[in-house]
XYZ file of C-alpha atoms in Angstrom:
140
model
C -0.020 0.005 -0.006
C 1.395 3.413 -0.971
C 0.192 6.282 1.174
C 0.744 10.048 0.979
C -1.265 12.929 2.343
C -3.279 13.118 -0.890
C -3.554 9.646 -2.266
C -3.583 5.975 -1.392
C -3.458 2.762 -3.492
C -4.058 -0.719 -2.052
C -2.963 -3.907 -3.852
C -2.384 -7.444 -2.516
C 1.291 -8.150 -1.649
C 1.090 -11.598 -3.291
C -0.592 -11.938 -6.673
C -1.458 -15.195 -8.482
C 0.213 -15.456 -11.893
C -2.328 -15.215 -14.735
C -5.270 -14.533 -12.441
C -7.474 -11.476 -12.003
C -6.558 -9.217 -9.106
C -8.015 -5.957 -7.771
C -6.530 -2.679 -6.729
C -8.252 0.287 -5.125
C -7.188 3.935 -5.490
C -8.123 7.014 -3.524
C -7.195 10.568 -4.539
C -8.202 12.890 -1.670
C -8.822 16.631 -1.779
C -6.682 17.496 -4.802
C -6.166 21.249 -5.311
C -5.408 20.786 -9.009
C -5.927 18.271 -11.831
C -3.894 15.197 -11.076
C -3.065 12.074 -13.085
C -2.520 8.858 -11.179
C -0.720 6.037 -13.009
C -0.296 2.548 -11.530
C 2.170 0.112 -13.086
C 3.822 -3.264 -12.561
C 7.510 -3.292 -13.516
C 9.842 -6.263 -13.947
C 11.902 -6.120 -17.169
C 9.447 -3.760 -18.804
C 6.628 -1.515 -17.572
C 3.029 -2.790 -17.586
C 0.671 0.087 -17.007
C -2.393 -1.161 -15.131
C -4.507 2.019 -14.901
C -4.276 5.696 -15.508
C -6.803 8.039 -13.895
C -7.177 11.798 -14.139
C -9.250 13.854 -11.734
C -9.742 17.376 -10.349
C -11.889 16.108 -7.454
C -11.877 13.211 -4.981
C -11.454 9.839 -6.645
C -12.390 6.567 -4.903
C -12.320 3.563 -7.239
C -11.445 -0.060 -7.491
C -10.501 -1.911 -10.660
C -9.601 -5.411 -11.706
C -6.586 -6.272 -13.783
C -4.935 -9.293 -15.252
C -1.793 -10.367 -13.424
C 1.077 -11.187 -15.815
C 1.643 -14.898 -16.449
C 5.058 -15.952 -15.252
C 6.724 -19.398 -15.094
C 8.358 -19.016 -11.670
C 7.710 -16.929 -8.588
C 8.992 -13.423 -9.186
C 9.253 -10.184 -7.249
C 7.988 -7.209 -9.268
C 7.853 -3.501 -8.511
C 4.460 -1.847 -8.135
C 4.688 1.839 -8.976
C 2.230 4.618 -8.257
C 2.924 7.947 -9.916
C 0.779 11.057 -9.248
C 1.484 14.054 -11.460
C 0.017 17.530 -11.539
C 1.341 20.993 -12.508
C 2.469 21.730 -8.914
C 2.540 18.251 -7.378
C 4.555 15.156 -8.299
C 5.045 11.967 -6.375
C 6.273 8.450 -7.148
C 6.106 5.511 -4.766
C 7.537 2.038 -5.481
C 6.704 -1.147 -3.516
C 7.494 -4.784 -4.119
C 4.846 -7.418 -4.873
C 5.287 -11.155 -5.327
C 3.781 -12.871 -8.374
C 3.382 -16.472 -7.378
C 2.760 -19.491 -9.493
C 0.413 -21.973 -7.782
C 0.893 -25.578 -8.741
C -1.979 -28.151 -8.738
C -1.922 -30.539 -5.850
C -3.198 -34.156 -5.779
C -4.568 -35.931 -2.720
C -5.606 -39.604 -2.485
C -8.258 -40.578 0.079
C -8.412 -44.308 0.911
C -10.595 -46.404 3.195
C -7.848 -46.727 5.850
C -4.946 -44.489 6.895
C -2.037 -46.947 6.453
C -1.477 -49.808 4.069
C 1.196 -52.466 4.622
C 3.585 -53.312 1.794
C 1.886 -55.575 -0.746
C -1.679 -54.699 0.287
C -3.862 -53.419 -2.525
C -6.465 -50.666 -2.498
C -9.997 -51.685 -3.394
C -10.859 -49.382 -6.349
C -14.262 -48.334 -5.094
C -12.737 -47.308 -1.684
C -10.485 -44.491 -2.762
C -10.960 -41.053 -4.212
C -8.485 -38.878 -6.123
C -8.774 -35.100 -5.612
C -6.995 -32.602 -7.785
C -6.778 -29.136 -6.247
C -6.127 -26.689 -9.064
C -5.994 -23.596 -6.902
C -5.959 -23.744 -3.120
C -7.655 -20.446 -2.418
C -10.599 -20.621 -4.801
C -13.127 -23.308 -3.796
C -14.946 -22.925 -7.127
C -11.822 -24.226 -8.915
C -11.523 -27.494 -6.923
C -12.008 -30.524 -9.137
C -12.752 -34.047 -7.959
C -11.688 -36.965 -10.084
C -13.048 -40.455 -9.264
């Protein structure tokens, strides 16, 4: 979160690669026309949003998190520019790749070597994304 006397932007510190995320911006009591630009920067700049306002601005917006192959730390930049006011804040955010997980549920907790599992007594669960219950898939 970047905070100054006249503006605030909130974004999660950890973002899921390729998912939709949300940021909220507040521009409070500006005394001139201001332009607020929010960007994610790694090797190149990705501008998320650009807002211009002469009055209070309170808004939230969704954006697509860049798709990365490995966990990466990116810079989140907020730049507020006016004719008499200029400010730039940079914070770090983690873009994390979540891997699917597989769980096997059987009819008993421990099997001895050589014992077989009866096919109708086990379930295979594939968790595609741990934090979104709507994305959980069950494979039988």
